[in-house]
Coordinates of C-alpha atoms in Angstrom, one line a residue:
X1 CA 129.7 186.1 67.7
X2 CA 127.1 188.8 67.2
X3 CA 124.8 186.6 69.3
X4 CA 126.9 186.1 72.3
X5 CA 127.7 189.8 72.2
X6 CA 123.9 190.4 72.4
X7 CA 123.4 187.7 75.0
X8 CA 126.3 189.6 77.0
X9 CA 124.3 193.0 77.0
X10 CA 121.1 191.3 78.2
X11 CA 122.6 189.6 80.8
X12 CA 124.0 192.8 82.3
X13 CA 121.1 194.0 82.5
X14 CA 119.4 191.4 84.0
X15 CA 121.4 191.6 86.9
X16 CA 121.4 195.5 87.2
X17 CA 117.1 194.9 86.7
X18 CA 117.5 191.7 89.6
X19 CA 119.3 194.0 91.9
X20 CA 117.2 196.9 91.5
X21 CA 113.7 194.6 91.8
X22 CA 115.1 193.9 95.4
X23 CA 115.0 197.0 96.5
X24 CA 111.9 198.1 94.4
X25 CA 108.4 198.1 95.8
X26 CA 105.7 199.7 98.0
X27 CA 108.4 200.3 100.5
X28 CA 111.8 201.2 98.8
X29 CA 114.7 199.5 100.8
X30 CA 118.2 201.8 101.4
X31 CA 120.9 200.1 99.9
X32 CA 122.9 200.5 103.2
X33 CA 120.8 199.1 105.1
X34 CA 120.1 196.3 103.7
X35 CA 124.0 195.3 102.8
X36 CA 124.2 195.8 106.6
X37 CA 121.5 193.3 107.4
X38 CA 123.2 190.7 105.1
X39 CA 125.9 190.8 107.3
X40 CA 124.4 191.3 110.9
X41 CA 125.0 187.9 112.8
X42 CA 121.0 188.2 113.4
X43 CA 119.7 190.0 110.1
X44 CA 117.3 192.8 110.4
X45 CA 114.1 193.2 108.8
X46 CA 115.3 194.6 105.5
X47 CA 117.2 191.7 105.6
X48 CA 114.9 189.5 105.9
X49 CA 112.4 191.0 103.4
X50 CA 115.1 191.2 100.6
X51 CA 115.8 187.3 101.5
X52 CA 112.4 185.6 102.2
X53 CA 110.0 187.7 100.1
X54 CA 111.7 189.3 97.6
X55 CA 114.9 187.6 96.3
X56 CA 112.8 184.2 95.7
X57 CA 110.5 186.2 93.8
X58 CA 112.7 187.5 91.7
X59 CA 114.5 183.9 91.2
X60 CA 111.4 182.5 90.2
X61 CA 110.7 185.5 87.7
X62 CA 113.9 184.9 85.3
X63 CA 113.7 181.2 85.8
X64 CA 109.9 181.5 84.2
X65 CA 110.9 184.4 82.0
X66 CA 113.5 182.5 80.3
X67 CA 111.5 179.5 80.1
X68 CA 108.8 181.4 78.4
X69 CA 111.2 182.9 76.1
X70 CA 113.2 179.7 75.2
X71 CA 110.4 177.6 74.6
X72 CA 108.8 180.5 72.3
X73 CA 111.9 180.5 70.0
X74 CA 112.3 176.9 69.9
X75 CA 108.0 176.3 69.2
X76 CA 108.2 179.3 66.6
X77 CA 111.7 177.6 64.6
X78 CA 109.6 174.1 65.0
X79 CA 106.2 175.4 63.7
X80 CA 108.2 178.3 61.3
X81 CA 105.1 180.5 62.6
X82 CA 106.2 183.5 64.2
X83 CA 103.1 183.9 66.0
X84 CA 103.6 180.6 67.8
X85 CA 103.9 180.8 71.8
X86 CA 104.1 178.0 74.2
X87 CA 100.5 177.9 74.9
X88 CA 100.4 176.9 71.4
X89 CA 100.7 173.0 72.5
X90 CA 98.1 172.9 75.3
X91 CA 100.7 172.3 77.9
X92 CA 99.9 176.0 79.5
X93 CA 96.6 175.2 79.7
X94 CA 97.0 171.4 80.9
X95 CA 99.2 173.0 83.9
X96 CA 96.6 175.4 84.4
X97 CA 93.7 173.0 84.8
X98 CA 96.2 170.4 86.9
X99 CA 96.5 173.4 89.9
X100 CA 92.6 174.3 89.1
X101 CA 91.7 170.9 90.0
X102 CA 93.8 170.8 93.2
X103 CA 92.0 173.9 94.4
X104 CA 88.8 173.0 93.5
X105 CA 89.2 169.7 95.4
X106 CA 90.5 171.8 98.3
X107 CA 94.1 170.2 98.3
X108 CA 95.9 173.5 97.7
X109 CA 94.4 174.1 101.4
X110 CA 95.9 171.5 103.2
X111 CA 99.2 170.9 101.5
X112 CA 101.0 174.2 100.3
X113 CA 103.2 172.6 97.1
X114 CA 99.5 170.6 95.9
X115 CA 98.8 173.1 93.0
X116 CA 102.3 173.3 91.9
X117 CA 102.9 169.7 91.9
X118 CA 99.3 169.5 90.3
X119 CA 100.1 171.9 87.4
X120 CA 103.0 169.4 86.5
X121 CA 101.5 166.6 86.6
X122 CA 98.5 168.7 83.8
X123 CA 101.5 170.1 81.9
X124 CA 103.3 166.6 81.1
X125 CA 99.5 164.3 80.5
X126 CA 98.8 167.4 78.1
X127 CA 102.2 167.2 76.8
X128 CA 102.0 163.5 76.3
X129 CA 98.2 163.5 74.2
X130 CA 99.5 166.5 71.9
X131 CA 102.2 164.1 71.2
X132 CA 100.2 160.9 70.9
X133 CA 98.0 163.3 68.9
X134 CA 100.1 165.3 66.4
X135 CA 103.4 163.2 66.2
X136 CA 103.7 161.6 62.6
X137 CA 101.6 164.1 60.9
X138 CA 103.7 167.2 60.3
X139 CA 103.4 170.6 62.0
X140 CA 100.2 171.1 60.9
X141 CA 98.9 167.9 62.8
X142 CA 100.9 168.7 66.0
X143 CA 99.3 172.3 66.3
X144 CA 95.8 171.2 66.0
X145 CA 96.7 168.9 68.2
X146 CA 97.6 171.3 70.8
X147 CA 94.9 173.8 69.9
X148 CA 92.5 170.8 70.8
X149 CA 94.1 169.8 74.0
X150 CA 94.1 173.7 75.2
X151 CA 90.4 173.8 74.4
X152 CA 89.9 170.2 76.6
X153 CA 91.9 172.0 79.1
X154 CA 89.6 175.4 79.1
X155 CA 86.9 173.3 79.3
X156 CA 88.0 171.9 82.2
X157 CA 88.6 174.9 84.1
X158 CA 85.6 176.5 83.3
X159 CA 83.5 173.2 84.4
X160 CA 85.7 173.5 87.8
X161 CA 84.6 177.5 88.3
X162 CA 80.9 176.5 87.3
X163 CA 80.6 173.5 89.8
X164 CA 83.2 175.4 92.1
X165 CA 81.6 174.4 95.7
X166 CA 81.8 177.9 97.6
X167 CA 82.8 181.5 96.6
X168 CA 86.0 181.0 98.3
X169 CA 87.5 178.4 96.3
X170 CA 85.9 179.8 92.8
X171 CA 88.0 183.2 93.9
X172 CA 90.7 181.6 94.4
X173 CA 90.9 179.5 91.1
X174 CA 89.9 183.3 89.3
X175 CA 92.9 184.8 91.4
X176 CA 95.6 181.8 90.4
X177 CA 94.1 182.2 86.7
X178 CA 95.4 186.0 86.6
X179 CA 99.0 185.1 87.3
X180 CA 101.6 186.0 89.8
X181 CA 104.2 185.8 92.2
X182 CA 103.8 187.3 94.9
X183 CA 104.0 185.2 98.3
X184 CA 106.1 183.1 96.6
X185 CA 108.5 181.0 98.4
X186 CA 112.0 179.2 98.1
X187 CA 109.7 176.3 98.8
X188 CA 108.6 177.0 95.1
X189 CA 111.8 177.9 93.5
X190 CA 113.3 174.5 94.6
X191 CA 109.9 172.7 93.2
X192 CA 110.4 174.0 89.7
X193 CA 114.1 174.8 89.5
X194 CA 115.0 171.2 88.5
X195 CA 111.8 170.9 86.1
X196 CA 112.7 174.1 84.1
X197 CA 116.4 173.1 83.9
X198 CA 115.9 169.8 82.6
X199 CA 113.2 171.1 80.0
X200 CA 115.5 174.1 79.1
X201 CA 118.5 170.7 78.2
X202 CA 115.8 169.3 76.0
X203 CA 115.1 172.5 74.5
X204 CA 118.5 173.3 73.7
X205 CA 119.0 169.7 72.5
X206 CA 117.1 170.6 69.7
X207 CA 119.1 174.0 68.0
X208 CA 120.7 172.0 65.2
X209 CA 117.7 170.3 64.2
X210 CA 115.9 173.3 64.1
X211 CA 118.5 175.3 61.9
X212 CA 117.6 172.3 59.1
X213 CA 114.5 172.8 59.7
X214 CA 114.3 176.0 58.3
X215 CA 115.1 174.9 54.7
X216 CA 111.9 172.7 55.2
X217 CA 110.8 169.3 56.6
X218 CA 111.7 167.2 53.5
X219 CA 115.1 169.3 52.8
X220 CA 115.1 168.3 57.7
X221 CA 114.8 164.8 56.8
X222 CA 117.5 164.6 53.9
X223 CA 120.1 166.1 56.5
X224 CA 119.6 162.9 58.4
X225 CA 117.0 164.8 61.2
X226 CA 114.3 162.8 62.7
X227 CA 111.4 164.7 62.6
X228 CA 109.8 162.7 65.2
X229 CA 112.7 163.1 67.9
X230 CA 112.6 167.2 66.9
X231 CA 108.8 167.3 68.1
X232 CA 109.5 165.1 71.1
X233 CA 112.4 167.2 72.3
X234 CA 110.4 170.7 71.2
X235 CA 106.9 169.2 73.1
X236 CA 108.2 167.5 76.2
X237 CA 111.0 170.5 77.0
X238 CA 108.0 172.8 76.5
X239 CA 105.8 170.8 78.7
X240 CA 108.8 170.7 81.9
X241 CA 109.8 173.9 81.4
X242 CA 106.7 176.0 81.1
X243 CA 104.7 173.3 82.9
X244 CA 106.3 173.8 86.0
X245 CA 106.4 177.5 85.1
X246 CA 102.8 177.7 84.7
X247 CA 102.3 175.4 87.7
X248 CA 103.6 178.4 90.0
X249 CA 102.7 181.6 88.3
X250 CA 99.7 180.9 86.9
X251 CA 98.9 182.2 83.5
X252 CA 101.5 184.4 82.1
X253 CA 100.8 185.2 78.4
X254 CA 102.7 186.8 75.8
X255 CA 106.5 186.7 76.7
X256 CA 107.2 183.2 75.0
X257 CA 106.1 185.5 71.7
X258 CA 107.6 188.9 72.5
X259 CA 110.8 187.7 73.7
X260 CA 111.9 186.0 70.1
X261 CA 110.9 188.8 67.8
X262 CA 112.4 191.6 70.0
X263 CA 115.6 189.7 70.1
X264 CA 115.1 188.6 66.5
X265 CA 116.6 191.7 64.5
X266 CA 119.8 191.4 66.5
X267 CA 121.1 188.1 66.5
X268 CA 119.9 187.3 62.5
X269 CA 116.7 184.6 61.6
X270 CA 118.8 181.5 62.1
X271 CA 117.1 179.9 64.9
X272 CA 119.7 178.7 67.2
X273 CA 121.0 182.1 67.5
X274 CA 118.4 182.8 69.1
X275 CA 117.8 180.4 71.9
X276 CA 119.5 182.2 74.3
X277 CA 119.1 185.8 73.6
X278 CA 115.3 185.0 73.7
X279 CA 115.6 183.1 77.3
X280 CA 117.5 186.1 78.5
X281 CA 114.8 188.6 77.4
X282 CA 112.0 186.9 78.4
X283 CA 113.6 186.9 81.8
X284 CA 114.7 190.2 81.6
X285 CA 110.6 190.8 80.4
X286 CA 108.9 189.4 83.5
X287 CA 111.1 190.6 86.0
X288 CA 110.4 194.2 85.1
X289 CA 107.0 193.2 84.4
X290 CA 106.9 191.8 88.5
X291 CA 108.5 194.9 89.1
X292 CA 106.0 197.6 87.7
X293 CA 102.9 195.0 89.6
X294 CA 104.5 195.9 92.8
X295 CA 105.0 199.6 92.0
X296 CA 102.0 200.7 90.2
X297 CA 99.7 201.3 93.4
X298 CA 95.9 200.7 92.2
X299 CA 95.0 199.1 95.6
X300 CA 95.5 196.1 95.8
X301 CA 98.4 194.3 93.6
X302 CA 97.9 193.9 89.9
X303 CA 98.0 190.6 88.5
X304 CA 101.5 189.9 86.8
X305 CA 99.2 187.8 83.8
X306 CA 96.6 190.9 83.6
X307 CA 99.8 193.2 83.3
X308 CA 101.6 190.9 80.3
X309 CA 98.5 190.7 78.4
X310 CA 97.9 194.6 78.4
X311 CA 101.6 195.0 77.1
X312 CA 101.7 192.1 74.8
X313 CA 98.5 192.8 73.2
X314 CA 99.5 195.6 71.5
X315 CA 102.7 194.1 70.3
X316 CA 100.5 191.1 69.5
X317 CA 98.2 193.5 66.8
X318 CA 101.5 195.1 65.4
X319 CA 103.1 191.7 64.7
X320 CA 100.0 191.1 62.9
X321 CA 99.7 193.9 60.8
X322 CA 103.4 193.7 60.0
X323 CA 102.6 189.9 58.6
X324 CA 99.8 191.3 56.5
X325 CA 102.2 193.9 55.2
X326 CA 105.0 191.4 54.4
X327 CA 102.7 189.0 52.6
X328 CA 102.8 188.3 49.0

């Protein structure tokens, strides 16, 4: 119950944040008139900012956010590592060299969905050899196996920015590599919408499992859970969800750890408690984090991955020294 009452808090204010995030920005939109230009028979141009530019942004921001934060509670119940995120698999980076390599081949040019569909296509191959990897050997085995695809992955991209074949298209990789979502369109939100949902099922799938999990993998097994299906379910939900995340935004670090442990204290350490609470903060974590890129004026727009990694860091040092603190 506690964790449904929690959910319920976050959720409210997730839509008192998504409302707000339409009208917030450079140029702050009247309430009036833009209820007005929802119902003109020909809109108006706060209208049509609210529903072409700023609504789909703000979709895509909760759907990533919550994919971010789900797959960070499931990969930290699976790996019982708090510090585990779900770059942790290689399936952030896999997406991120997928859309590098359709702009360094100049495909993102010509065909507007060609990074996107790119960065899916990375997330689930990297998805795939992390499992061909690391399934069958424990926990252990499947992080290394991860933290050896990411680095195949880094060393991708940074082959692609050293060979890139003009200025142009090594800014642009640097730019997509920073994060964002701005210009964003429904064009996106319908590419990815059916990719995060289905890995978000798989993710979910796995709750029970991941509650036996916590008395250990031999203590797993004796409750009659497949260890192997739990890793296939955690790595291929990660690699949909956060693939096709990944495969839009662009890098966008830290919220798959924050959301868990802020969440955490609330809902109790069993870890299907908190599935959802995590997928609703993580949400609730990037819109407001898309919201403060738009209204802190530097000149030109800061990057919604530069921004995440200047708040999470912190957090990231303080969950750290709290570890050292707790250990025996």
């Amino acid at each position: 119950m506690k964790e449904w009452l929690v959910a319920a808090g976050l959720l409210s204010l997730l839509a008192a944040m998504l409302v707000i995030s339409l009208l917030a920005g450079r140029v702050w939109l009247p309430v009036g008139e833009v209820w007005q230009g929802l119902w003109a028979p020909h809109g108006d141009l706060a209208a049509a900012i609210v529903m072409q530019l700023r609504l789909p942004r703000a979709v895509l921001a909760v759907e990533v956010g919550a994919a971010l934060g789900l797959s960070g509670a499931v990969l930290q119940g699976v790996t019982r590592n708090p510090l585990a995120e779900p770059g942790l698999l290689g399936v952030s980076a896999g997406a991120a060299l997928g859309a590098v390599l359709a702009i360094y081949f100049g495909l993102a040019t010509h065909f507007a969905a060609a990074a996107p569909m790119a960065g899916l296509v990375g997330a689930l191959l990297s998805s795939m050899l992390t499992f061909a990897l690391g399934s069958g050997g424990g926990t252990i085995t499947l992080v290394l196996a991860g933290a050896a695809v990411s680095a195949l992955a880094a060393a991708g991209i940074s082959l692609a920015l050293n060979l890139a074949p003009n200025p142009y298209a090594a800014y642009e990789i640097m730019t997509w590599l920073m994060g964002s979502l701005a210009d964003r369109s429904w064009l996106d939100v319908v590419l990815v919408s059916p990719f995060i949902l289905l890995g978000a099922a798989l993710l979910v799938a796995s709750a029970r499992a991941l509650n036996a999990l916590a008395l250990g993998e031999a203590q797993a097994q004796s409750l009659g859970i497949n260890l192997r299906v739990l890793y296939a379910l955690a790595v291929f939900g990660t690699a949909l969800s956060v693939g096709a995340a990944t495969a839009v935004t662009g890098a966008v670090g830290f919220i798959g750890l924050v959301a868990p442990h802020l969440v955490r204290p609330l809902v109790g350490h069993q870890p299907s408690r908190v599935l959802l609470p995590a997928a609703l903060a993580g949400a609730l974590l990037l819109l407001l984090a898309d919201m403060a890129t738009r209204l802190i004026q530097i000149g030109s727009e800061l990057k919604l991955g530069v921004l995440t990694s200047l708040i999470g860091t912190p957090f990231f040092f303080w969950l750290v020294v709290r570890l050292r603190k707790m250990a025996p």
